XYZ file of N, CA and C in Angstrom:
177
model
N -24.361 7.248 -39.930
C -25.190 6.111 -40.274
C -26.622 6.604 -40.493
N -27.194 6.201 -41.600
C -28.576 6.590 -41.876
C -29.500 5.442 -41.492
N -30.679 5.804 -41.083
C -31.669 4.804 -40.701
C -32.663 4.624 -41.831
N -33.048 3.403 -42.058
C -33.985 3.083 -43.126
C -35.361 2.861 -42.508
N -36.265 3.803 -42.731
C -37.618 3.696 -42.191
C -38.621 3.316 -43.270
N -38.164 2.596 -44.264
C -39.071 2.197 -45.339
C -40.117 1.212 -44.793
N -41.272 1.137 -45.433
C -42.318 0.218 -44.966
C -41.836 -1.228 -44.883
N -40.980 -1.635 -45.827
C -40.482 -3.014 -45.808
C -39.698 -3.286 -44.526
N -38.819 -2.360 -44.156
C -38.005 -2.547 -42.953
C -38.882 -2.512 -41.710
N -39.829 -1.583 -41.678
C -40.693 -1.473 -40.508
C -41.566 -2.708 -40.331
N -41.945 -3.349 -41.438
C -42.757 -4.561 -41.331
C -41.907 -5.762 -40.927
N -40.647 -5.784 -41.324
C -39.783 -6.918 -40.995
C -39.285 -6.867 -39.556
N -39.208 -5.682 -38.985
C -38.679 -5.513 -37.632
C -39.590 -6.223 -36.648
N -39.027 -7.017 -35.783
C -39.822 -7.770 -34.816
C -40.012 -6.906 -33.567
N -41.048 -6.089 -33.566
C -41.260 -5.129 -32.479
C -41.414 -5.793 -31.112
N -42.280 -6.803 -30.938
C -42.421 -7.406 -29.606
C -41.123 -8.041 -29.114
N -40.400 -8.693 -30.017
C -39.150 -9.345 -29.617
C -38.117 -8.310 -29.192
N -38.020 -7.205 -29.927
C -37.066 -6.163 -29.557
C -37.448 -5.520 -28.233
N -38.747 -5.316 -28.019
C -39.201 -4.756 -26.750
C -38.828 -5.655 -25.588
N -38.996 -6.947 -25.768
C -38.640 -7.904 -24.711
C -37.136 -7.902 -24.464
N -36.354 -7.832 -25.529
C -34.895 -7.814 -25.375
C -34.450 -6.570 -24.612
N -35.021 -5.407 -24.938
C -34.650 -4.177 -24.232
C -35.088 -4.229 -22.771
N -36.271 -4.825 -22.506
C -36.742 -4.945 -21.124
C -35.787 -5.820 -20.314
N -35.382 -6.946 -20.892
C -34.457 -7.841 -20.198
C -33.118 -7.161 -19.959
N -32.622 -6.415 -20.934
C -31.352 -5.709 -20.772
C -31.469 -4.660 -19.668
N -32.571 -3.924 -19.643
C -32.789 -2.910 -18.616
C -32.818 -3.543 -17.225
N -33.547 -4.661 -17.079
C -33.625 -5.326 -15.779
C -32.258 -5.852 -15.357
N -31.496 -6.370 -16.301
C -30.156 -6.866 -15.989
C -29.268 -5.722 -15.505
N -29.325 -4.583 -16.181
C -28.515 -3.430 -15.769
C -28.946 -2.918 -14.400
N -30.230 -2.992 -14.090
C -30.695 -2.601 -12.755
C -30.092 -3.522 -11.699
N -30.100 -4.834 -11.961
C -29.531 -5.783 -10.993
C -28.037 -5.552 -10.826
N -27.331 -5.263 -11.939
C -25.898 -4.972 -11.848
C -25.642 -3.738 -10.998
N -26.448 -2.702 -11.189
C -26.272 -1.465 -10.424
C -26.471 -1.721 -8.938
N -27.499 -2.475 -8.583
C -27.752 -2.788 -7.171
C -26.581 -3.581 -6.599
N -26.083 -4.552 -7.357
C -24.960 -5.364 -6.892
C -23.738 -4.501 -6.607
N -23.373 -3.629 -7.569
C -22.165 -2.821 -7.392
C -22.340 -1.751 -6.328
N -23.555 -1.242 -6.150
C -23.790 -0.296 -5.060
C -23.600 -0.985 -3.715
N -24.082 -2.216 -3.606
C -23.900 -2.966 -2.360
C -22.421 -3.248 -2.118
N -21.693 -3.597 -3.176
C -20.251 -3.830 -3.018
C -19.537 -2.566 -2.563
N -19.906 -1.424 -3.120
C -19.276 -0.155 -2.748
C -19.573 0.185 -1.290
N -20.808 -0.022 -0.857
C -21.154 0.262 0.539
C -20.380 -0.643 1.489
N -20.240 -1.906 1.126
C -19.478 -2.843 1.949
C -18.019 -2.417 2.031
N -17.446 -2.043 0.898
C -16.042 -1.618 0.883
C -15.853 -0.340 1.690
N -16.780 0.602 1.578
C -16.680 1.839 2.357
C -16.757 1.551 3.849
N -17.647 0.657 4.234
C -17.772 0.307 5.650
C -16.494 -0.359 6.145
N -15.931 -1.237 5.317
C -14.691 -1.909 5.692
C -13.550 -0.907 5.851
N -13.461 0.036 4.931
C -12.409 1.047 5.010
C -12.589 1.936 6.236
N -13.810 2.310 6.515
C -14.064 3.172 7.672
C -13.675 2.464 8.963
N -13.904 1.154 9.016
C -13.565 0.402 10.220
C -12.055 0.182 10.317
N -11.388 0.031 9.176
C -9.964 -0.301 9.172
C -9.067 0.920 9.310
N -9.571 2.106 8.995
C -8.720 3.292 9.060
C -8.347 3.600 10.506
N -7.050 3.767 10.756
C -6.653 4.119 12.124
C -7.089 5.546 12.434
N -7.459 5.742 13.669
C -7.877 7.077 14.082
C -6.632 7.935 14.231
N -6.567 8.990 13.458
C -5.393 9.852 13.464
C -5.670 11.043 14.374
N -4.689 11.354 15.208
C -4.832 12.500 16.106
C -4.848 13.774 15.282
N -5.634 14.753 15.689
C -5.646 16.012 14.945
C -4.285 16.679 14.998
N -3.927 17.311 13.904
C -2.630 17.977 13.828
C -2.656 19.256 14.660
N -1.591 19.454 15.440
C -1.491 20.679 16.241
C -0.999 21.802 15.349
N -1.653 22.918 15.413
C -1.217 24.031 14.565
C -0.652 25.159 15.384
């Protein structure tokens, strides 16, 4: 895919609007990452508590 950097295209591009859209997308992805990290920590804690303590194997 080639990009068109002609003056007409550059003048038509809504720079402030695109900047705002990218900022909102970035903030949304940050919130998603925090949410899923918290879910992973909760699941790990639950698994650690639920795992039965296994006696060490005699060798």
